[in-house]
Coordinates of C-alpha atoms and ligand atoms in Angstrom, one line a residue:
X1 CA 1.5 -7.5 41.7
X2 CA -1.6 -5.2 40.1
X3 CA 0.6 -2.2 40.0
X4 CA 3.7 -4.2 38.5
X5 CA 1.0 -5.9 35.7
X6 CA -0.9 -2.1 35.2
X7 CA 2.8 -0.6 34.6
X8 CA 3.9 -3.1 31.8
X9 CA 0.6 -2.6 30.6
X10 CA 1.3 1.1 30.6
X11 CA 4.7 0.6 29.3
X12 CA 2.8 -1.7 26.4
X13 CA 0.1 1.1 25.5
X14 CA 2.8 4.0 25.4
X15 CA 5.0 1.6 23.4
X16 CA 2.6 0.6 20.5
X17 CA 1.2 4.2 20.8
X18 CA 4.7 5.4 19.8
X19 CA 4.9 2.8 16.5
X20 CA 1.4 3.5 15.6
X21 CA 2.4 7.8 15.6
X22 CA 5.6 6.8 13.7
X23 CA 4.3 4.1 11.0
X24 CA 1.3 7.1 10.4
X25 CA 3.8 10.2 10.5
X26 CA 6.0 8.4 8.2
X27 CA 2.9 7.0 5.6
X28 CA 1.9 10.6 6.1
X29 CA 5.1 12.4 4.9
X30 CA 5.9 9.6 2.0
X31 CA 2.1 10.3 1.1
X32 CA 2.4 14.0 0.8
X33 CA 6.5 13.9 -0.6
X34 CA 5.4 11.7 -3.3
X35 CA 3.5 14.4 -5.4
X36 CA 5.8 15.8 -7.6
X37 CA 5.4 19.3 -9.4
X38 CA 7.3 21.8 -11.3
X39 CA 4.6 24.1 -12.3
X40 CA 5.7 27.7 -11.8
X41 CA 9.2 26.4 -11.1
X42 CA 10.7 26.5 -14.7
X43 CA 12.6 29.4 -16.2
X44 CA 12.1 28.1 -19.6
X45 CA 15.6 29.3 -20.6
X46 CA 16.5 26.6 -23.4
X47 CA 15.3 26.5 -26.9
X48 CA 13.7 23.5 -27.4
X49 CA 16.2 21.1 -29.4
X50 CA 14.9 19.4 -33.0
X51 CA 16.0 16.2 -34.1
X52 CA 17.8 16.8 -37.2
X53 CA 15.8 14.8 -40.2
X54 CA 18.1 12.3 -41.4
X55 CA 18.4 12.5 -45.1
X56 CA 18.2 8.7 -47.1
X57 CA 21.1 8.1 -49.3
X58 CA 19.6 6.3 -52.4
X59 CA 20.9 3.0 -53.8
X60 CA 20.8 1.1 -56.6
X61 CA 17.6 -0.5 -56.1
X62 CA 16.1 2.8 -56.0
X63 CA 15.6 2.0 -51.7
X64 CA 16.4 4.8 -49.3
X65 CA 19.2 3.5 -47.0
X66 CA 19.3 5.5 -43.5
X67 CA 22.7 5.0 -41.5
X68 CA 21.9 4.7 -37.7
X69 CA 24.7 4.1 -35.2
X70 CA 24.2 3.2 -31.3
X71 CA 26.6 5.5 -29.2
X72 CA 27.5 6.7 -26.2
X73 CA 27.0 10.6 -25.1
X74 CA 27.5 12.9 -22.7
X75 CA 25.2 15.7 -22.2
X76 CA 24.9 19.0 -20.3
X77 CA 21.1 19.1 -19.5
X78 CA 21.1 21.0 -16.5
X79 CA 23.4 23.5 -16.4
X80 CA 26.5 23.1 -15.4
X81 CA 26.1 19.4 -14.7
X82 CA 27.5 16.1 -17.4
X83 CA 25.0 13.3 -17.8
X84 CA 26.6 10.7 -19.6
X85 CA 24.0 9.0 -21.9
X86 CA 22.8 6.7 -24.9
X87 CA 22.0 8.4 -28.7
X88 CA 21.5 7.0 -31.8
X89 CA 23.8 9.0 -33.9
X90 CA 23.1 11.9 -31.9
X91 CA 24.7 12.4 -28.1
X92 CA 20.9 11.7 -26.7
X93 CA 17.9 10.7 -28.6
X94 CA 18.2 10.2 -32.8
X95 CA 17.8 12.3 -36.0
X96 CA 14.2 11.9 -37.2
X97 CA 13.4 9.4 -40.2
X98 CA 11.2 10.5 -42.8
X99 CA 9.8 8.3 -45.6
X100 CA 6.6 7.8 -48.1
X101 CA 4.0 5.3 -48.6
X102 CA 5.1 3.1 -51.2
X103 CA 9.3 3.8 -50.2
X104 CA 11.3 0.9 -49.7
X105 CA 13.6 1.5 -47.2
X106 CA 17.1 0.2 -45.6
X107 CA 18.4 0.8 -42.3
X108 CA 22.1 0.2 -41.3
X109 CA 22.2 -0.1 -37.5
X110 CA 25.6 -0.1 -36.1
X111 CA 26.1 -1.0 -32.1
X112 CA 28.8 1.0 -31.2
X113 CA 28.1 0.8 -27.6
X114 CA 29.6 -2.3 -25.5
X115 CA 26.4 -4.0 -24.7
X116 CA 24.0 -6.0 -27.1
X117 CA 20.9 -4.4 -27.7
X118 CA 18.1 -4.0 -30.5
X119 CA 16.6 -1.6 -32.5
X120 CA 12.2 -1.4 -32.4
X121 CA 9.8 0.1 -35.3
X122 CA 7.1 1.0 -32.8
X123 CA 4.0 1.2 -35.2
X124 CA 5.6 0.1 -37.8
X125 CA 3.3 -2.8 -39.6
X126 CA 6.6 -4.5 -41.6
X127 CA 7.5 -8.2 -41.5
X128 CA 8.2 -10.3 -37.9
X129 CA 12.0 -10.3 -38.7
X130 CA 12.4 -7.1 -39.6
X131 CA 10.7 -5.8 -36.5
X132 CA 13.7 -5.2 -34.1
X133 CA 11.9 -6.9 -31.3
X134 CA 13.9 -8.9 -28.7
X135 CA 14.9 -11.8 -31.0
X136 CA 17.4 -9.2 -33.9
X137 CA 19.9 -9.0 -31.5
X138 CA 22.8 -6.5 -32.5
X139 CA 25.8 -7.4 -30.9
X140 CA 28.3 -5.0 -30.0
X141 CA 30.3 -3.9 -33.2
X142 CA 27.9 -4.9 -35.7
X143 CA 25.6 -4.1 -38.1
X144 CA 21.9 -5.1 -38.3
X145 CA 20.1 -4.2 -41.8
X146 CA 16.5 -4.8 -41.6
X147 CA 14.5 -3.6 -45.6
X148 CA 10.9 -3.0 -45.6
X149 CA 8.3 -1.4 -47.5
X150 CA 6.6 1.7 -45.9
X151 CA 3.3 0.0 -46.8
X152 CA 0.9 1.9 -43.8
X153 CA -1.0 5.9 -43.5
X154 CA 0.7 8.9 -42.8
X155 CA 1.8 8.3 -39.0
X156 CA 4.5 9.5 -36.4
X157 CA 5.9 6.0 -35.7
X158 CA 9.0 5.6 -33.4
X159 CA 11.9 3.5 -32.8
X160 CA 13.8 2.0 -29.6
X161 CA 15.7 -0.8 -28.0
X162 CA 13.7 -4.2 -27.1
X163 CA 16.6 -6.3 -25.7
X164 CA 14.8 -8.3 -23.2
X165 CA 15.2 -7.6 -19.5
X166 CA 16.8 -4.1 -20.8
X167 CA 14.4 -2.4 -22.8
X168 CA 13.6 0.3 -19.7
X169 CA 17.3 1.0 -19.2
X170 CA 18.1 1.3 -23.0
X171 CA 15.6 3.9 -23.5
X172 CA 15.9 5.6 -20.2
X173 CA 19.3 6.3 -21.2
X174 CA 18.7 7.7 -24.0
X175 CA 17.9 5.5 -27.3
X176 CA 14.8 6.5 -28.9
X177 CA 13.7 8.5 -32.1
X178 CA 10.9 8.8 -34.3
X179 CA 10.2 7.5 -37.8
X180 CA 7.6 9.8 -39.6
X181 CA 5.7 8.2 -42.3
X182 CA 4.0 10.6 -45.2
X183 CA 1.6 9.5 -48.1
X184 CA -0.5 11.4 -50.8
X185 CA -3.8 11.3 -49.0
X186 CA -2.3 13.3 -45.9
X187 CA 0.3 15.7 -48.5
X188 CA -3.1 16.7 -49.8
X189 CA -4.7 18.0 -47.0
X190 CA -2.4 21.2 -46.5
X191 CA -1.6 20.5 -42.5
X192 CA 1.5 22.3 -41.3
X193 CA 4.1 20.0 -42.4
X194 CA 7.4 22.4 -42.2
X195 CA 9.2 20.6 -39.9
X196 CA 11.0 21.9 -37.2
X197 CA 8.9 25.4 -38.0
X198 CA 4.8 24.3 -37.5
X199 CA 5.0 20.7 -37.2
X200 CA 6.6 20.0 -34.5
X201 CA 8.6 16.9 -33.0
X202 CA 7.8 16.7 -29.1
X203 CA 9.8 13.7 -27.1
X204 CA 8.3 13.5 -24.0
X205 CA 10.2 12.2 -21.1
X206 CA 10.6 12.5 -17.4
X207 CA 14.2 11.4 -15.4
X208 CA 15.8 12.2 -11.9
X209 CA 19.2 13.4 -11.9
X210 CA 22.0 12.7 -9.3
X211 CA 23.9 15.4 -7.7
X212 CA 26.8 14.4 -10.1
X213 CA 24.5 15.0 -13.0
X214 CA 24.2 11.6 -13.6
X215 CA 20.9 9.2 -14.0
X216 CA 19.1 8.3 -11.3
X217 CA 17.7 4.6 -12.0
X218 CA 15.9 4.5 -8.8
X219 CA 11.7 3.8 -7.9
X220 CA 10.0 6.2 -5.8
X221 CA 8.5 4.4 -2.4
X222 CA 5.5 2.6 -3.1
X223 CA 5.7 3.1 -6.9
X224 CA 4.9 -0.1 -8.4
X225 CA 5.5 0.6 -12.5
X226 CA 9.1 1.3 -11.8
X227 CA 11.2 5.1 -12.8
X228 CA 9.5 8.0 -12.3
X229 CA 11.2 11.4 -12.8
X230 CA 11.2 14.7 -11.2
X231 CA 12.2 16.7 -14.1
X232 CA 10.8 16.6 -18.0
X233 CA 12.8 16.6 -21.4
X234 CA 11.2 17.7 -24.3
X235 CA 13.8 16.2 -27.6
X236 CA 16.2 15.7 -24.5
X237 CA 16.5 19.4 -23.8
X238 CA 15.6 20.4 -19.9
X239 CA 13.6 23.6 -19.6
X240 CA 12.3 24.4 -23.3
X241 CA 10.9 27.4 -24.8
X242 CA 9.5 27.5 -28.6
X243 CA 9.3 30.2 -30.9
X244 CA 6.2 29.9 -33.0
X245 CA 5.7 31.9 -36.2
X246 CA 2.7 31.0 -37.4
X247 CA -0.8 30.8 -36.1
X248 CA -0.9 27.1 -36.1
X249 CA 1.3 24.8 -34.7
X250 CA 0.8 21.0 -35.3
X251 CA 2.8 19.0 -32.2
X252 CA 4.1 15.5 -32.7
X253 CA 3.7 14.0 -29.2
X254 CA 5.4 10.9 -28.5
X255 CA 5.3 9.7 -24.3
X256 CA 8.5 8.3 -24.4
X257 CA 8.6 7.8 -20.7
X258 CA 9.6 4.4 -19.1
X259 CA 6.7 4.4 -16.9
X260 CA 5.1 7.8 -16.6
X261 CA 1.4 8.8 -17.5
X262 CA 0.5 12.5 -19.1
X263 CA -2.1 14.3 -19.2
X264 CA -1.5 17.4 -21.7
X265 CA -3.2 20.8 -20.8
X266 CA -2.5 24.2 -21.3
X267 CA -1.9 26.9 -18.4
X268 CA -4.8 28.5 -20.0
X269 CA -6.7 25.6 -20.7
X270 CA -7.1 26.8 -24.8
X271 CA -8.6 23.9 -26.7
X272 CA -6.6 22.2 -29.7
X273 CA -7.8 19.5 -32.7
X274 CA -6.5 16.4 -32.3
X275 CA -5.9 15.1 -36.0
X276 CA -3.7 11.7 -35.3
X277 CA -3.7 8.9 -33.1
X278 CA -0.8 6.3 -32.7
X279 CA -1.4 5.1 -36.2
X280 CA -2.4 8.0 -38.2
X281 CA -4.7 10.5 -39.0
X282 CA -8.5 10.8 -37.2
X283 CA -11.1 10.9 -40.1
X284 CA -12.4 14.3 -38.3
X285 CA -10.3 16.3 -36.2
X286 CA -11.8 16.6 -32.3
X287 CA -11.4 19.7 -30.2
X288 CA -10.3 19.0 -26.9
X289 CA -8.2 20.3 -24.1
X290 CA -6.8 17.4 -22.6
X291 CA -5.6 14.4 -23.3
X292 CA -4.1 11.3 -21.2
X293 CA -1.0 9.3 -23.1
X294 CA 0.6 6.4 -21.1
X295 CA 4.0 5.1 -22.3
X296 CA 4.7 4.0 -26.2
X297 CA 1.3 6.2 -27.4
X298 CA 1.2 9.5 -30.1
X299 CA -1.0 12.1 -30.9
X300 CA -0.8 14.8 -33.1
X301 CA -2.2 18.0 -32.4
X302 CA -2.7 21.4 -33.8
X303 CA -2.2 24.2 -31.4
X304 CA -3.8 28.1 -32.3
X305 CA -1.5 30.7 -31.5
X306 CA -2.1 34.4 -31.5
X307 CA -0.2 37.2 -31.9
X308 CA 2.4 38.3 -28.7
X309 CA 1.0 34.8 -27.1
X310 CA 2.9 32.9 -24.2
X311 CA 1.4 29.8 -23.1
X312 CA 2.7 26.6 -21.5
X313 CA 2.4 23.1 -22.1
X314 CA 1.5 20.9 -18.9
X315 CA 1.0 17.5 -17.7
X316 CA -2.1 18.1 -14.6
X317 CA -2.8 15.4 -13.0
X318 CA -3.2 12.5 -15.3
X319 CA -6.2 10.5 -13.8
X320 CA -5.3 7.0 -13.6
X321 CA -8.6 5.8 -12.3
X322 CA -6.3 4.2 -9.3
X323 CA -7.1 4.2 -5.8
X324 CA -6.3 7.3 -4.3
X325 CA -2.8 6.0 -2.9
X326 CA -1.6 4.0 -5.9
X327 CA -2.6 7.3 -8.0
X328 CA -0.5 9.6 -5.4
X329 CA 1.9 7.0 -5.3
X330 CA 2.1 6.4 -9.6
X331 CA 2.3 9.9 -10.5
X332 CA -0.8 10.4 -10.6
X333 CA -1.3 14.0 -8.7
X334 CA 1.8 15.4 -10.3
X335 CA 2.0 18.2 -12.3
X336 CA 4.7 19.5 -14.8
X337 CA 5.1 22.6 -16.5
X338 CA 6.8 21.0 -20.5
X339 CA 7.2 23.9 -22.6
X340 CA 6.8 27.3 -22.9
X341 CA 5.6 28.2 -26.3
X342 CA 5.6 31.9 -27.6
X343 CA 4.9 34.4 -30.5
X344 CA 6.0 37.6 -31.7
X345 CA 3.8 40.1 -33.6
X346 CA 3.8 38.8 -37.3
X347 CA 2.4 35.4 -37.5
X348 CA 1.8 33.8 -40.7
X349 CA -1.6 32.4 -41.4
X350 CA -1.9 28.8 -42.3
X351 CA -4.8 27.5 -44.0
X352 CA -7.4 26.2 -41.7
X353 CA -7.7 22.3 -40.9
X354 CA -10.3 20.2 -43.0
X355 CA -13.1 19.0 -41.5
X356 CA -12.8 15.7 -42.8
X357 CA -9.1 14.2 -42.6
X358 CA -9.3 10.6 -44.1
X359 CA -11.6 7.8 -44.7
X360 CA -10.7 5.0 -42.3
X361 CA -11.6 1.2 -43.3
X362 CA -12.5 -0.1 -39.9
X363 CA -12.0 -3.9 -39.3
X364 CA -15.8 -5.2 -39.1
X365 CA -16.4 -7.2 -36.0
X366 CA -18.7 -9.3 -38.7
X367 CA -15.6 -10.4 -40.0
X368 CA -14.0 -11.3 -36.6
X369 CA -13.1 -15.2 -36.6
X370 CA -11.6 -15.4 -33.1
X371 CA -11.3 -13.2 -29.8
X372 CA -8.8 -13.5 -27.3
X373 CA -8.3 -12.2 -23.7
X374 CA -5.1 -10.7 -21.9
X375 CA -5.5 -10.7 -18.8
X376 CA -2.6 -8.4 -17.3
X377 CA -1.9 -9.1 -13.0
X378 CA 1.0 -8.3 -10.9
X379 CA 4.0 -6.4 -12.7
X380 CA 5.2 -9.4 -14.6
X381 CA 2.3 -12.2 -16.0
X382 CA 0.4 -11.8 -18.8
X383 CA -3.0 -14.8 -18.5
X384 CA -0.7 -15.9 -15.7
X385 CA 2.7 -16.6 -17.5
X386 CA 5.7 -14.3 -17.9
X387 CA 7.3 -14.0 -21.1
X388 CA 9.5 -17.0 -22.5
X389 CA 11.2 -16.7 -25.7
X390 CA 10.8 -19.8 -27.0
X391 CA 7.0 -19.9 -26.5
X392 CA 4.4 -19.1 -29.1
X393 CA 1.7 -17.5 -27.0
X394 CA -0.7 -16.8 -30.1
X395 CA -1.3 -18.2 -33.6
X396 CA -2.6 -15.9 -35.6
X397 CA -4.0 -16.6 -39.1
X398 CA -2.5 -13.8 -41.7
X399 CA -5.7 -11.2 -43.4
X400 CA -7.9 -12.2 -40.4
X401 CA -10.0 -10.2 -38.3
X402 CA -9.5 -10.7 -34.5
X403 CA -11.1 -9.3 -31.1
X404 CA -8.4 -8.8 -28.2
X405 CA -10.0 -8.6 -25.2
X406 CA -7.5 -6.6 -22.6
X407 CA -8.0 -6.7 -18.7
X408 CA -6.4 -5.3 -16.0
X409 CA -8.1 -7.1 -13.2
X410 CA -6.4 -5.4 -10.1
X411 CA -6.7 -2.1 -8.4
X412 CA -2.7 -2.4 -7.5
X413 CA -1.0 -0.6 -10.6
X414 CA -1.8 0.5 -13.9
X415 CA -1.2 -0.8 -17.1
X416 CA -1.1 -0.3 -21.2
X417 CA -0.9 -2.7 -24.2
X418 CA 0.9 -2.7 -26.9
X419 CA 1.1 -4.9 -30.2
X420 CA 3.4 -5.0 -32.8
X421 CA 2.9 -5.6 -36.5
X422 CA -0.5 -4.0 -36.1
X423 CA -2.8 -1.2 -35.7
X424 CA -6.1 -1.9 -33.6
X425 CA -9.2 0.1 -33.3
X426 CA -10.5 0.7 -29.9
X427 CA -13.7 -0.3 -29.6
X428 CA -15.0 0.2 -25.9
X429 CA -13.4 0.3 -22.2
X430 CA -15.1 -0.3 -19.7
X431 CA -18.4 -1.1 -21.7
X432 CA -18.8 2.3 -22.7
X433 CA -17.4 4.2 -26.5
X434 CA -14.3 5.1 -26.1
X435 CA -13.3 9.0 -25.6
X436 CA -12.7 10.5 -28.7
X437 CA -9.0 10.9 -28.6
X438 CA -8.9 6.8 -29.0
X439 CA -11.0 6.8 -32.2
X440 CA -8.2 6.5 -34.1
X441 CA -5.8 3.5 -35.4
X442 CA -3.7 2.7 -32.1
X443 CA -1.4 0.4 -31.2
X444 CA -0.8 1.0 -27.5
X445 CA -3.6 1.7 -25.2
X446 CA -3.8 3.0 -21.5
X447 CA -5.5 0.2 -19.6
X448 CA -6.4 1.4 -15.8
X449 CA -6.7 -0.4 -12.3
X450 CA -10.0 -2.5 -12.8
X451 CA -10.3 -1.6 -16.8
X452 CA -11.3 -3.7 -19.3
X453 CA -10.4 -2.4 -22.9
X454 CA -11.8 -4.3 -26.1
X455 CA -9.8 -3.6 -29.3
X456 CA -10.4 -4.9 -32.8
X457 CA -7.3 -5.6 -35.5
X458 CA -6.9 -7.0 -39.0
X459 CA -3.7 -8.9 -39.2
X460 CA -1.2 -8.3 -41.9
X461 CA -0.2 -11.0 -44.6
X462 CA 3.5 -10.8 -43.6
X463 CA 4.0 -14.5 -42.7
X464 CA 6.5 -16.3 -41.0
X465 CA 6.1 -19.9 -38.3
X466 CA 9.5 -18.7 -36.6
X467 CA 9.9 -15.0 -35.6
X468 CA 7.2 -13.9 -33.1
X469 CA 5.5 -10.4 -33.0
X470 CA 5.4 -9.1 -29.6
X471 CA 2.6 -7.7 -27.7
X472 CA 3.3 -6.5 -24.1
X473 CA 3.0 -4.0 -21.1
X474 CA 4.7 -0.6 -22.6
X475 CA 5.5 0.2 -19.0
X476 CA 8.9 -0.9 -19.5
X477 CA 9.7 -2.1 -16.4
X478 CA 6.5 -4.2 -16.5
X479 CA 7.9 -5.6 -20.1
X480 CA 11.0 -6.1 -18.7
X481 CA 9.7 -9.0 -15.8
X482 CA 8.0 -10.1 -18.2
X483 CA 4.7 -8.8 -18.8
X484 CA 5.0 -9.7 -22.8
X485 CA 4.1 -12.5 -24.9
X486 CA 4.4 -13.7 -28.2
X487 CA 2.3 -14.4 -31.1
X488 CA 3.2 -15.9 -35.0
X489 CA 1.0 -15.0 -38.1
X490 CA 0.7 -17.9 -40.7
X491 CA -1.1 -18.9 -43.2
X492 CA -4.7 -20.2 -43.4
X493 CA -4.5 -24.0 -42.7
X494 CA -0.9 -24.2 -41.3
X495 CA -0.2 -26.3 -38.2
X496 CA 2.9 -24.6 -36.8
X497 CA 5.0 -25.5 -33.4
X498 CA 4.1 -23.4 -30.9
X499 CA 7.8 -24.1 -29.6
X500 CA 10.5 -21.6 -31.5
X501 CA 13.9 -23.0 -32.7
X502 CA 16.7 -21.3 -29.8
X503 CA 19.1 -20.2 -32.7
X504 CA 19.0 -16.4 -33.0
X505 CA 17.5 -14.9 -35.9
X506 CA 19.7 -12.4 -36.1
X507 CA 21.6 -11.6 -39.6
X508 CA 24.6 -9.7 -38.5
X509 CA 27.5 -8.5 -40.3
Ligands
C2O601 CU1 7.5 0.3 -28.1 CU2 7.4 -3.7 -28.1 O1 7.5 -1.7 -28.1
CU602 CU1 6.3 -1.9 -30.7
CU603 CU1 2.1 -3.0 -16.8

């Protein structure tokens, strides 16, 4: 009877030995097959591709009118393999806009793909309706026609879909572009501004291909801020190699990624000036040689090259202040090797960068009349709800000062924060100044496991009690479960519903 209990013990011990030896071989080998890197890997065959800048027809208000039209593509990004894809007048990605302070512009936006879908200024301050967020629908075969007035600095702005519950697979596909803004102040300052030669458009984004070539939509294990890629596009080409010919070179970076942090190095760790942050230039341009962007953010920097040089581009190891296994598990250990940038002998000399860039009007926080607090938990709630469309989450008084206190409370993943219709000035995280690559206007900021970021906005006098600004998670699947509220900016004194009428704003024809 001993024996028979001893030898199901035994039996018991070997048993839950063998699941113990499995679960940890198996955490073991997801651990260590979760790091992703192509450093070394890259044969940097492909000249890097530049979005064509779209040139304005003019009309007879004197407004420049840009034609935009959602298609479908196909694509060969790796060799010898078809992607099929989203553009925006373009197979994959979009021609570049361009306009100046003080332009009124028109843009035509034609859905000629068979889904309904909409069309984002990202940084763009212009009126709530205009804003392309998730309530201007563009149904299939029509034509959306929002007119602004570029009224904001000199600033690489962007645009992209923000149908809600899709905005992750829009872009991810392929529908994205950037809007460049120009003004005297910054035409002044002699920066490298020939694009396409020294100023430089770079889309950042990573994706995971199929055998077939095709998209691969699907999480890594354990990944809790949705698509992570194993290879990088820079402007939608796979494997990119510049040609510089001059001995500055100012990069436009946009992370353009669904989900995916970056930290930007180069392989041999040269320093570069940062001279713009998400919403235009930095009053003094900062040396550094590295710099973190989470999804939805820019920077602009200006890169020395030398004669005969050959350097590369990297993301190392962004660090995402996680846990160790959420930052194995987010991307955090990876490293990519983006682009290969090189010279030949005769390099023309640009004139150096100013010291001083612009003079930046700071919202005072002696003027602020209210502060407010996002708390950001689980993939999906923002202060504990998810996103409806017909609630008004904020009410904002138009030409006031605000503080927005941002929170992530959790360990578990990390997060950013966006707002539209303004541009906010960091003003600490985690108690402490902000690094000096966030002293600039922003409008989407990287908020890590346990962070608490405090930013500080003047509101715009566009009004309007019935089309929402959004402000939201720019991890995209995080937006898309609803991590993204709503807020309306009236005027002093109103009383407005906080409940929105259900009709669509949309103006379609
Ligand atoms: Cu880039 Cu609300 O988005
Ligand atoms: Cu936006
Ligand atoms: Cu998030």
């Amino acid at each position: 009877m001993v024996t028979k209990v001893k030898k199901y013990l035994l039996y018991f011990i070997i048993a839950i030995s063998f699941i113990i030896v499995c679960t940890a071989g198996f955490m073991a080998w997801t651990f260590v097959s979760s790091k992703t890197s192509t450093v070394g890997e890259l044969s940097f065959d492909n000249p890097l591709r530049i979005p064509e800048l779209l040139e304005p027809t003019i009309d007879s208000e004197g407004r420049k009118v840009f034609d935009l039209t959602f298609n479908n593509g196909e694509v060969e990004f790796i060799d010898g393999k078809i992607t099929k894809t989203w553009g925006i007048s373009a197979p994959y990605l979009a021609p570049t806009l361009r306009a100046e302070r003080g332009d009124e512009v028109v843009v035509n936006i034609k859905n000629d793909v068979n889904e309904p879908t909409t069309l984002h200024w990202h940084g763009m301050i212009l009126p709530a309706e205009m804003d392309g967020g998730p309530h201007q629908l563009i149904s299939p075969g029509k034509v959306w026609s929002p007119t602004w007035t570029i009224s904001q600095p000199a600033s690489t702005t962007w645009f992209h879909p923000h149908l809600h519950g899709e905005t992750a697979e829009h872009v991810y596909r392929g529908a994205a572009g950037l809007f460049i803004l120009d003004d005297k102040e910054s035409n002044e300052l002699n920066l490298p501004d020939d694009y396409g030669i020294n100023d430089i458009p770079l889309i950042v984004q990573d994706k995971s291909f199929n055998n077939d070539g095709s998209m691969s939509n699907e999480s890594k294990i354990f990944s809790n801020v949705g698509i992570l890629g194993d290879e990088i596009l820079v402007n939608g080409t796979h494997s990119p190699n510049f040609e510089a010919t001059t001995n500055l070179v100012r990069l436009r970076i946009l992370n353009a990624s669904t989900a995916r942090v970056y930290n930007f190095e180069f392989d041999d760790k040269r320093t570069y000036q940062l001279i713009a942050t998400d919403g235009g230039l930095v009053e003094t341009p900062v040396e550094i040689e590295s710099l973190l962007l989470s999804p939805g953010e820019r920077a602009e920097i200006v890169v020395p090259i030398k004669p005969n040089d050959s350097v590369v581009l990297q993301s190392n190891s962004p660090d995402l202040e996680s846990p160790f296994w959420s930052q194995r598990y987010n991307g955090g250990d990876d490293t990519f090797d983006i682009l290969k940038i090189q010279s030949g002998n005769d390099l023309t000399e640009l004139p150096m960068i100013p010291s001083e860039l612009v003079k930046i009007d700071w919202p005072l926080p002696s003027d602020v009349v209210e502060t407010r607090h996002f708390e950001l938990t689980g993939t999906s709630l923002i202060n504990g709800k998810e996103m409806d469309m017909n609630r008004v989450d904020e009410v904002v008084v138009a030409g006031t000062t605000e503080i927005w206190k941002l929170v992530n409370p959790r360990e578990e993943t990390y997060h950013n924060f966006h707002a539209h219709g303004i541009h906010f000035s960091v003003l600490d995280v985690n108690g402490e100044e902000p690094p000096e690559y966030l002293k600039g206007w922003k409008d989407t900021v990287y908020l890590p496991p346990t962070g608490k970021v405090t930013v500080i906005a003047r509101f715009e006098s566009y009004v309007n009690h019935e089309v929402p600004y959004m402000f939201h998670c720019h991890i995209l699947m995080h937006e898309d479960q609803g991590m993204m509220g709503q807020f309306i900016v009236v005027e002093p004194g109103a009383n407005p519903e906080k409940t929105l009428p259900s009709h669509d704003h949309t103006h379609n024809h």
